[in-house]
Short mmCIF file of C-alpha atoms and ligand atoms in Angstrom, two decimals:
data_model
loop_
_atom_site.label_atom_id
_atom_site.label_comp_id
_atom_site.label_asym_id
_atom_site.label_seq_id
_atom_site.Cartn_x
_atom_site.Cartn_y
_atom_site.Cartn_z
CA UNK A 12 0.00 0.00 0.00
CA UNK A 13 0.96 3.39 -0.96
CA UNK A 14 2.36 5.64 2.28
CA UNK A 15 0.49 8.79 3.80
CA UNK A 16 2.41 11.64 2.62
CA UNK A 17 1.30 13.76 5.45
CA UNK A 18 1.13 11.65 8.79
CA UNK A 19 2.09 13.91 11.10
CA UNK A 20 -1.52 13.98 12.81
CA UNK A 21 -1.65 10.33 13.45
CA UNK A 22 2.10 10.23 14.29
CA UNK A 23 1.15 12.80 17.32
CA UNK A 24 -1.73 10.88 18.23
CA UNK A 25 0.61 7.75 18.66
CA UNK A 26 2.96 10.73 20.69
CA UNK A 27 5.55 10.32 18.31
CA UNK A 28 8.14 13.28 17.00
CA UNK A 29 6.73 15.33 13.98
CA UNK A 30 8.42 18.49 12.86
CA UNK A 31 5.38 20.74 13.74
CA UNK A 32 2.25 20.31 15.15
CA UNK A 33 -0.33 19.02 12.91
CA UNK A 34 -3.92 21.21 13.39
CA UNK A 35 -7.16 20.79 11.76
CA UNK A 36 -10.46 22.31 13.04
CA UNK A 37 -13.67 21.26 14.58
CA UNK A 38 -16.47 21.96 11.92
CA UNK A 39 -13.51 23.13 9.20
CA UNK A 40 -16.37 22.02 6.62
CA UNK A 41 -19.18 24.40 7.53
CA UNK A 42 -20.94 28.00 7.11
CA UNK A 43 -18.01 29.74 7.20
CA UNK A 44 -16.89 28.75 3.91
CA UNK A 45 -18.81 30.54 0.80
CA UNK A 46 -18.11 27.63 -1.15
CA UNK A 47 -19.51 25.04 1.32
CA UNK A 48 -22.83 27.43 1.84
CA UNK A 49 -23.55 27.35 -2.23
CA UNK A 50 -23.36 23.45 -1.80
CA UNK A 51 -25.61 23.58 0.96
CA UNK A 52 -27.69 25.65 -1.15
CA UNK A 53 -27.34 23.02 -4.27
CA UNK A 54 -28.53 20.32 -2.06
CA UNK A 55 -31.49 22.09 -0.66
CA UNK A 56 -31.33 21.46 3.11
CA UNK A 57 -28.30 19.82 5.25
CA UNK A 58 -29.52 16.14 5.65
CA UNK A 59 -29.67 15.79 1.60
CA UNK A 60 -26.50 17.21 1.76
CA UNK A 61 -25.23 14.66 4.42
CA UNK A 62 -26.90 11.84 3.07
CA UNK A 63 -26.06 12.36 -0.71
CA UNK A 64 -22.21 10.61 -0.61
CA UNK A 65 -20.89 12.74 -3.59
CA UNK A 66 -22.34 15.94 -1.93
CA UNK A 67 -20.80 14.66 1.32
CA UNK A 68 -17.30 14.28 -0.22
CA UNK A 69 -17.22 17.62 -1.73
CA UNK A 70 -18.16 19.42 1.68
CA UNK A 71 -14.97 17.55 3.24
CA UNK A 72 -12.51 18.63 0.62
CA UNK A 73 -13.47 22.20 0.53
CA UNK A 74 -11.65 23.06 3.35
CA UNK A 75 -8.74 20.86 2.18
CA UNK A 76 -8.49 22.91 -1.06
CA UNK A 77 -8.41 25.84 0.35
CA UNK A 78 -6.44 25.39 3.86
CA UNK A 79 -3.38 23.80 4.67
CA UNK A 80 -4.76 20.94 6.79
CA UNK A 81 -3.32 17.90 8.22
CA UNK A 82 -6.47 15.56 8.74
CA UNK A 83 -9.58 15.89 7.07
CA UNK A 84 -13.11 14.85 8.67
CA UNK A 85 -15.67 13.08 7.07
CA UNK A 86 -18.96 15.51 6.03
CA UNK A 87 -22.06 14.23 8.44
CA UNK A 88 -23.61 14.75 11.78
CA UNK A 89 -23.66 13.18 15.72
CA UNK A 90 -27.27 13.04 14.81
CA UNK A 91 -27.44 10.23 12.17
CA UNK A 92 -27.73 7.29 14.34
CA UNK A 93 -30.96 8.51 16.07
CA UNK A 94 -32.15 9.46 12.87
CA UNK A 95 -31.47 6.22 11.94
CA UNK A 96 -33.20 4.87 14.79
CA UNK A 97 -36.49 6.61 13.35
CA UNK A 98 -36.82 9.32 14.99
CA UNK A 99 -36.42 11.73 11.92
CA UNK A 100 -34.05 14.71 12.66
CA UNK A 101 -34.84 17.52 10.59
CA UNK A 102 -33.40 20.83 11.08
CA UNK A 103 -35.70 24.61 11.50
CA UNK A 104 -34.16 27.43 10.09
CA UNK A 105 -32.14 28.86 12.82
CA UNK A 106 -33.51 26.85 15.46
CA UNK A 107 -30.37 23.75 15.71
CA UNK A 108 -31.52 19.67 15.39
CA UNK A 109 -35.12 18.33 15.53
CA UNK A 110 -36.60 15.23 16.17
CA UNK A 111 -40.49 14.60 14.44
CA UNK A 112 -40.45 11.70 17.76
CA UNK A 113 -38.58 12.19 21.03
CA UNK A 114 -37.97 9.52 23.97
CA UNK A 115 -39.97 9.75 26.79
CA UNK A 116 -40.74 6.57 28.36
CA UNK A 117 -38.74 3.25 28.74
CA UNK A 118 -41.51 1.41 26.24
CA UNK A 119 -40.11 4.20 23.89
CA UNK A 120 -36.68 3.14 24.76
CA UNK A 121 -37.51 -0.75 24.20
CA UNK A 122 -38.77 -0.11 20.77
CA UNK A 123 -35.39 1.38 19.46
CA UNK A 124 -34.19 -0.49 16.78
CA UNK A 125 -29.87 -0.96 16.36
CA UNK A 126 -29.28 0.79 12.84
CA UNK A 127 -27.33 -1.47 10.61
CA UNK A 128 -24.72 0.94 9.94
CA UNK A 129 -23.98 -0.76 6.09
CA UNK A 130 -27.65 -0.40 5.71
CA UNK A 131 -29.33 2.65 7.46
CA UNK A 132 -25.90 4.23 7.77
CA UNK A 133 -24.79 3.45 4.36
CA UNK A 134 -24.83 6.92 3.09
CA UNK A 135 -21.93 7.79 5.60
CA UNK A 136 -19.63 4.42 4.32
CA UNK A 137 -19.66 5.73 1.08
CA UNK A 138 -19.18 9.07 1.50
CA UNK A 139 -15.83 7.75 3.70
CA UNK A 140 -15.12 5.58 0.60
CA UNK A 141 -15.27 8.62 -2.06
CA UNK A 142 -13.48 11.09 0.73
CA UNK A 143 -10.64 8.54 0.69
CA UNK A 144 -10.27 7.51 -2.74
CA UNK A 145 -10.34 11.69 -3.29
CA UNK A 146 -7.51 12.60 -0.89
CA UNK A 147 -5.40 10.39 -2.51
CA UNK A 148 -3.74 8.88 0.29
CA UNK A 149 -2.66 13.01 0.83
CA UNK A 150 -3.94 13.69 4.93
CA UNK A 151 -5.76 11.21 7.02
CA UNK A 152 -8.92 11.10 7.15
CA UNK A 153 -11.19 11.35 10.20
CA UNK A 154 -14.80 9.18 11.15
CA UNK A 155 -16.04 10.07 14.50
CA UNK A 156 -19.36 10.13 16.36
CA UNK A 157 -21.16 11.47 18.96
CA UNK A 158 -21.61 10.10 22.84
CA UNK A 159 -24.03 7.97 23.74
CA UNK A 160 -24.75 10.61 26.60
CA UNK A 161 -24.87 13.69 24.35
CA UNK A 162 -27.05 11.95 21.37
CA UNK A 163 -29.03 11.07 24.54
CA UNK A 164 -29.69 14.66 25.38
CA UNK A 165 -30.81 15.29 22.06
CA UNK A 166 -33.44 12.36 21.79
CA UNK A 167 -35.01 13.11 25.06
CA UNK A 168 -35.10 16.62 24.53
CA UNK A 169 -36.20 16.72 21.00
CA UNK A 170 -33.46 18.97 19.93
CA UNK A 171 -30.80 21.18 21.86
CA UNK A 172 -31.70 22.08 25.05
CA UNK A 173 -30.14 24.68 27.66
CA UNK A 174 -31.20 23.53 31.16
CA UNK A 175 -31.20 19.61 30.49
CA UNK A 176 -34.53 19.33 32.62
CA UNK A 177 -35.86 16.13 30.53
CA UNK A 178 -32.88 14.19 30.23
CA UNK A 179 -32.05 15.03 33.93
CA UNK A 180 -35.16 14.05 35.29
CA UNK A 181 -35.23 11.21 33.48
CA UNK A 182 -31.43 10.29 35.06
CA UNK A 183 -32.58 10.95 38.85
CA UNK A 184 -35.83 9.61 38.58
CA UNK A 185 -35.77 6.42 36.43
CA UNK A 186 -31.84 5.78 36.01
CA UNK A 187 -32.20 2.11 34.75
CA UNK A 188 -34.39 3.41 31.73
CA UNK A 189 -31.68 6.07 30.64
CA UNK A 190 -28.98 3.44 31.04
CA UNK A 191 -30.93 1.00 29.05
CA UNK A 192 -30.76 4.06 26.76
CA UNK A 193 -27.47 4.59 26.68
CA UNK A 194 -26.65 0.93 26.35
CA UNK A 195 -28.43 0.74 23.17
CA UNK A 196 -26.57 3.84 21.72
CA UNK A 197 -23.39 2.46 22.72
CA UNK A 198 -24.09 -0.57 21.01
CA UNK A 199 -24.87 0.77 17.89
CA UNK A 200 -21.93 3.59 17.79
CA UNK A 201 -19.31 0.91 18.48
CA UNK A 202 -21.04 -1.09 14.99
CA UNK A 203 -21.34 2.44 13.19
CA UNK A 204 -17.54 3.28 14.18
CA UNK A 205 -16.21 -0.34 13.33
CA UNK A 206 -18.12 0.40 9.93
CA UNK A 207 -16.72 3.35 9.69
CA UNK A 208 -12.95 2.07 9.82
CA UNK A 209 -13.91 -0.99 7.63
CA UNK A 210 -14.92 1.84 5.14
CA UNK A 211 -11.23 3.43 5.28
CA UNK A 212 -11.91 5.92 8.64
CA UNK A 213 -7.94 6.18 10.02
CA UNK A 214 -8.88 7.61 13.05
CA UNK A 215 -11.90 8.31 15.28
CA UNK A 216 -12.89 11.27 17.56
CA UNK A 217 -16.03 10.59 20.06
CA UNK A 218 -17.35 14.03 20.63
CA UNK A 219 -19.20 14.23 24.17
CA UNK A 220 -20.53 17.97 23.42
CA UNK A 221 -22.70 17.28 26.51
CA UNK A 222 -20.87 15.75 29.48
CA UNK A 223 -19.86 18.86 30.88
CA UNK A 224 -23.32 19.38 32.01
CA UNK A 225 -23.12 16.73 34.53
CA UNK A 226 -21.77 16.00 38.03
CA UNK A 227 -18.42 14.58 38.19
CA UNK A 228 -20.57 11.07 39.56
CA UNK A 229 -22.89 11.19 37.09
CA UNK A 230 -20.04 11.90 34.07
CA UNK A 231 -18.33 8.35 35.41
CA UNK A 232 -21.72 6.45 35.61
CA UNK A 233 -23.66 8.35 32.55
CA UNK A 234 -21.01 9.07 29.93
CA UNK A 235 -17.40 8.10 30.67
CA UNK A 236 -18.49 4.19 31.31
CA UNK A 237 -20.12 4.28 28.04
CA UNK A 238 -17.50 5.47 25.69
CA UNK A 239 -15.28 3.61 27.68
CA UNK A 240 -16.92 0.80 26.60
CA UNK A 241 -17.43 1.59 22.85
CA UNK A 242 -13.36 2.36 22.76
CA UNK A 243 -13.25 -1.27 24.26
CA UNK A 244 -15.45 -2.73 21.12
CA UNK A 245 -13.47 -1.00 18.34
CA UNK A 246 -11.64 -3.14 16.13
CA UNK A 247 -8.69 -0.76 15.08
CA UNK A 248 -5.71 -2.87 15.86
CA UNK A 249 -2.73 -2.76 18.87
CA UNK A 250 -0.98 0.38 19.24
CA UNK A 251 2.99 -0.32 19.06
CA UNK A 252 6.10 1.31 20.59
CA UNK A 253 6.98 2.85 17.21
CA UNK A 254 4.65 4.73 14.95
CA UNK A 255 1.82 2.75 13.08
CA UNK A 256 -0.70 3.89 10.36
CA UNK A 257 -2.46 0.42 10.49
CA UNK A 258 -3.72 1.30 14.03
CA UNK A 259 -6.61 3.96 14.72
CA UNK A 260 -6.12 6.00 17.50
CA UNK A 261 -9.20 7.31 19.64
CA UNK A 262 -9.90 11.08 20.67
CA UNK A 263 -12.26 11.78 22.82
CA UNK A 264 -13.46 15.11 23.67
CA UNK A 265 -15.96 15.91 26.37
CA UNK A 266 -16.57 19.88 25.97
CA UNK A 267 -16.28 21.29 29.37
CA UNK A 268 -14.72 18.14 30.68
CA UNK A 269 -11.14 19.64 31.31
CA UNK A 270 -11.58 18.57 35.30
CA UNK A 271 -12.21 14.93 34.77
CA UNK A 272 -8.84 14.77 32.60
CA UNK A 273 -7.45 11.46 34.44
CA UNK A 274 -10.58 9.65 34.27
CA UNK A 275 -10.64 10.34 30.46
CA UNK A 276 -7.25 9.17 30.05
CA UNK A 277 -8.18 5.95 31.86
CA UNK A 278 -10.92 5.31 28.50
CA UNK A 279 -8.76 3.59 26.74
CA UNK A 280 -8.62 7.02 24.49
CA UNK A 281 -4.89 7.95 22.82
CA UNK A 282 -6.22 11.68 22.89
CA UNK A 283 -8.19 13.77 25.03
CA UNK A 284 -9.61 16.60 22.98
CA UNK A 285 -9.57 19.90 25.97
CA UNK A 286 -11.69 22.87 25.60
CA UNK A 287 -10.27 26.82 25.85
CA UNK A 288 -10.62 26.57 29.79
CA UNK A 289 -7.96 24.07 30.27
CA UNK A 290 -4.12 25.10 30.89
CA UNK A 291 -2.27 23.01 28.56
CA UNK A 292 0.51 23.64 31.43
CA UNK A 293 -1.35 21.40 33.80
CA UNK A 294 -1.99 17.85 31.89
CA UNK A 295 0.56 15.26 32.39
CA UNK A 296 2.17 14.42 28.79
CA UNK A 297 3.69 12.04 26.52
CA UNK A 298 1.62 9.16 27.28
CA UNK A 299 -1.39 10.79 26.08
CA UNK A 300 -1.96 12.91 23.10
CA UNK A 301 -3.60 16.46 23.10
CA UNK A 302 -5.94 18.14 20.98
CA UNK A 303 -7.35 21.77 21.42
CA UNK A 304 -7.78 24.37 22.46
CA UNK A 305 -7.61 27.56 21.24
CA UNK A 306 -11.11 29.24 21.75
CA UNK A 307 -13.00 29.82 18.53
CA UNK A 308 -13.80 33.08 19.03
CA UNK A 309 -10.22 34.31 19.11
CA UNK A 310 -10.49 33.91 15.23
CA UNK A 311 -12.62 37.58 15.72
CA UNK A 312 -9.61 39.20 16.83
CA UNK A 313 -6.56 40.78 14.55
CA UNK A 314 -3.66 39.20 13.68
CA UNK A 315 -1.40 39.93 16.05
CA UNK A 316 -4.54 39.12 18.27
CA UNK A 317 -4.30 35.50 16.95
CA UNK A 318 -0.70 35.05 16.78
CA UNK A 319 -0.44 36.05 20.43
CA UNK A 320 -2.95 33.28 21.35
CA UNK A 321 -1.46 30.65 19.01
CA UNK A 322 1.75 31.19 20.74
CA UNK A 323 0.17 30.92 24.30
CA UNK A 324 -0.92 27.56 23.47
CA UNK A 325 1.62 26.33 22.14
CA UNK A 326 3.58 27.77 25.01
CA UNK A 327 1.32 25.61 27.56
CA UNK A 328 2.30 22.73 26.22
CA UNK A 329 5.44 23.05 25.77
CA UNK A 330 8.48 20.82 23.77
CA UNK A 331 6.20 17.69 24.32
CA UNK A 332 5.43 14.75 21.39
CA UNK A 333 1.89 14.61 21.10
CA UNK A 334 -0.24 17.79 20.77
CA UNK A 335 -2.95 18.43 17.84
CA UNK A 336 -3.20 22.43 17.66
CA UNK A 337 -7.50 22.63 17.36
CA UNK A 338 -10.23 24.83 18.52
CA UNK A 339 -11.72 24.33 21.57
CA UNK A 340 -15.17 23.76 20.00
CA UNK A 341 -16.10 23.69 16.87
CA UNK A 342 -15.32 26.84 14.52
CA UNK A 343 -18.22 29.70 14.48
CA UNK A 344 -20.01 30.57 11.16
CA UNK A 345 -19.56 34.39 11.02
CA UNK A 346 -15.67 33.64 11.42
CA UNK A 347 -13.60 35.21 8.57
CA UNK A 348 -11.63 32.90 6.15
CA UNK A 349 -8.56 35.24 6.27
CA UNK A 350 -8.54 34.72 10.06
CA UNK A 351 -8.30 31.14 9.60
CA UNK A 352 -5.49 31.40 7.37
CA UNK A 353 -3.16 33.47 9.72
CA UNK A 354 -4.01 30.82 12.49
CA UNK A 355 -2.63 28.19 10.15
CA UNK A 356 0.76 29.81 9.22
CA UNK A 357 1.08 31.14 12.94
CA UNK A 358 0.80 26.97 13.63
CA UNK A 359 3.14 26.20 11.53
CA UNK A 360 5.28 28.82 12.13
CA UNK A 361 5.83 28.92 15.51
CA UNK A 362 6.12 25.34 16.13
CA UNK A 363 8.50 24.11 13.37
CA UNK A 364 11.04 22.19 14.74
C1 CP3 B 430 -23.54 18.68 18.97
C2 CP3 B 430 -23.12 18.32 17.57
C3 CP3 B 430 -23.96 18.29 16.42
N1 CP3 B 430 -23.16 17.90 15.36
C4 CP3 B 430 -21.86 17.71 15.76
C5 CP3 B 430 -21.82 17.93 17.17
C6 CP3 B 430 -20.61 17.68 18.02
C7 CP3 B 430 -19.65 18.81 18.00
C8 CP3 B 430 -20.09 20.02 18.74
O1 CP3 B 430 -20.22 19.94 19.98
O2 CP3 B 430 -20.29 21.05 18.08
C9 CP3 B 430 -20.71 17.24 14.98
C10 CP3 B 430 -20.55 17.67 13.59
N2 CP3 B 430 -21.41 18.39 12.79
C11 CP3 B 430 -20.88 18.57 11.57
C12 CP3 B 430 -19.63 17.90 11.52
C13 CP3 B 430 -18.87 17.75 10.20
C14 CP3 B 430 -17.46 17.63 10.17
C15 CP3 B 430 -16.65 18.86 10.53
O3 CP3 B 430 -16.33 19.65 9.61
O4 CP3 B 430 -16.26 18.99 11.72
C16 CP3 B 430 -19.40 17.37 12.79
C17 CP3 B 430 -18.19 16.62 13.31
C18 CP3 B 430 -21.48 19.29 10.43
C19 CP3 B 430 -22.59 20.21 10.69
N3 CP3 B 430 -23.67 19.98 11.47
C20 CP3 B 430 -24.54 21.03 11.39
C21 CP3 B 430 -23.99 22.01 10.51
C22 CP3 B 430 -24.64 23.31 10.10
C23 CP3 B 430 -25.80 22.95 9.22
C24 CP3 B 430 -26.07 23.93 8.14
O5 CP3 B 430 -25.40 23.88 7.08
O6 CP3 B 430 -26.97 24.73 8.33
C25 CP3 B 430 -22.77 21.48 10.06
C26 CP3 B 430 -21.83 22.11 9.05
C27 CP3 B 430 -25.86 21.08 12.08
C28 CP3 B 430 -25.83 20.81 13.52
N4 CP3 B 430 -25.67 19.56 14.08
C29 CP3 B 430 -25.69 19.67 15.44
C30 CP3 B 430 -25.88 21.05 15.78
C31 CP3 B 430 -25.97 21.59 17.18
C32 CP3 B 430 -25.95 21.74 14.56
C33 CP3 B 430 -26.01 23.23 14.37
C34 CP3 B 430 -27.34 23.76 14.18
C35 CP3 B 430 -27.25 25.24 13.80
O7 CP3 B 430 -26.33 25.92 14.24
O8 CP3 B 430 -28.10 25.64 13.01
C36 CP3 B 430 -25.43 18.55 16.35
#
């Protein structure tokens, strides 16, 4: 097989040298880009445009055409397995994820169906096919999906919520419903991810956009256990002393989850992914790789505004293997394209060994 020419993301995820630190973006293929809203205008809405592979391709290589970036991530959504599941997301203008049925009670829970991800899921295999036949064996590419405790969140709430009350009630007042829950999610992410690699996915990032919002008990008994055991199911090889592309690493990223930092590490995870509240100073390194964590929003400030931040980060961590330079959270529409491209060159510039 024909080598990656650019490895150095999945070298630092293994916490092996590279000679600068390899950064790509939560949401790189979004609004922000003029050339990804005209697709999203071509396909109509953003489920066609998720579940139409060709359409899907395209929206991941726009921001590989047009930035310097060392992983690209597959075009979809968290929300695709409980839309598989039947409970038909839609999106309102302006108004985030829908679902036309939400979860309320365990019979609703019981009557879940596990997606067959080559089946129900198939759109998002052959989108991964296209997206890696495309990049040409150029940058790695990226499958991921979303917690079983944050798609939770969705399905009980019918959409995003800001409070929680649903979903919270539900976990203090009928626990062994929500687990049963969240033991059906985790079943079918850890078949969707396997799928996912099968189809050519070289590494996988579990966002958990939700844990933050619970107590540190909860986090272990509601969210960590369950990715922990997904990470456990995943059929991506063993990870050797020296640097591998036939294994796929894990990243998981729990927004607001910077406190529980050891208990993530114990996951079985090769990268925690740390939001803009976290001191890079602080983690223990080298065993475990970092991603993050500049804070979106500094992309609103100038230049030097940016390169001053860039720097702090990569300050905080310091002359450690192992660090992905990403957002914190996933980039914000209005953000200019110009400002992306001085964050890029201040990455590479700065840390070039
Ligand atoms: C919580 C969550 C969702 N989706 C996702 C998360 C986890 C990350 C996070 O915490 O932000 C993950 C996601 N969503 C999308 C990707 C694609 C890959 C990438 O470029 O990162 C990924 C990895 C595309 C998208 N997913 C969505 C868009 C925007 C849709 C559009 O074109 O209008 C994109 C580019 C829609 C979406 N999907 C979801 C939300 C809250 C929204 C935004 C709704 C809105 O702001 O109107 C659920």
């Amino acid at each position: 097989m024909m080598p990656l020419q650019n490895d150095r993301y999945l070298r630092a995820l293994q916490c092996q040298p590279v000679d600068y630190t390899p950064l790509w973006m939560m949401r790189q293929a979004g609004r922000y880009l003029p050339e990804y809203r005209q697709l999203r205008a071509q396909a109509g809405d953003f489920m066609t445009l998720c579940k139409t592979p060709e359409l899907a391709c395209e929206a991941t290589l726009q921001p590989i055409r047009r930035y310097d970036l060392d992983a690209a991530i597959i075009f979809s959504d968290i929300l695709t397995i409980p839309d598989a599941m039947g409970l038909g997301l839609y999106f309102q203008h302006g108004e985030g994820p829908k679902f036309k049925t939400t979860i309320n009670t365990s019979n609703d829970i019981k009557q879940l169906a596990i997606p067959d991800p080559e089946i129900e899921l198939g759109y998002v295999m052959a989108a991964i096919r296209q997206a890696k036949y495309e990049l040409k064996r150029k940058i790695p590419l990226i499958g991921f999906a979303g917690s079983p405790w944050t798609l939770a969140t969705y399905m009980v709430e019918g959409g995003s919520s800001k409070t929680f009350t649903k979903i919270k009630k539900m976990l203090y007042s009928d626990p062994s419903s929500l687990h049963q829950l969240l033991d059906k999610l985790s079943d079918s992410i850890a078949l969707y991810l396997n799928a996912q690699i099968k189809a050519g996915a070289q590494s996988i990032m579990i966002f958990d956009s939700w844990g933050g919002v619970l107590s540190h008990s909860s986090y272990r008994e509601f969210s960590l256990h369950y990715m922990s055991k997904i990470i456990s199911q995943l059929q991506r090889g063993q990870r050797q002393h020296t640097f591998s592309t036939d294994y796929v690493p894990v990243t998981l990223f729990t927004k607001g989850g910077g406190l529980w930092f050891d208990l993530i590490s114990q996951s079985g995870c090769d990268a925690i992914g740390v939001d803009w509240t976290v001191d890079l100073s602080t983690l223990p390194k080298e065993k475990i790789a970092i991603q993050g964590n500049l804070d979106p929003t500094v992309l609103y400030g100038n230049r030097h505004t940016i390169e001053k931040n860039v720097d702090l980060v990569l300050k905080e961590y310091g002359p450690y293997n192992g660090h992905i330079f990403n957002l914190g959270h996933g980039i914000n529409q209005d953000t200019p394209t110009e400002s992306v491209e001085i964050l890029i060159n201040a990455v590479h510039q700065k840390s070039a060994k």
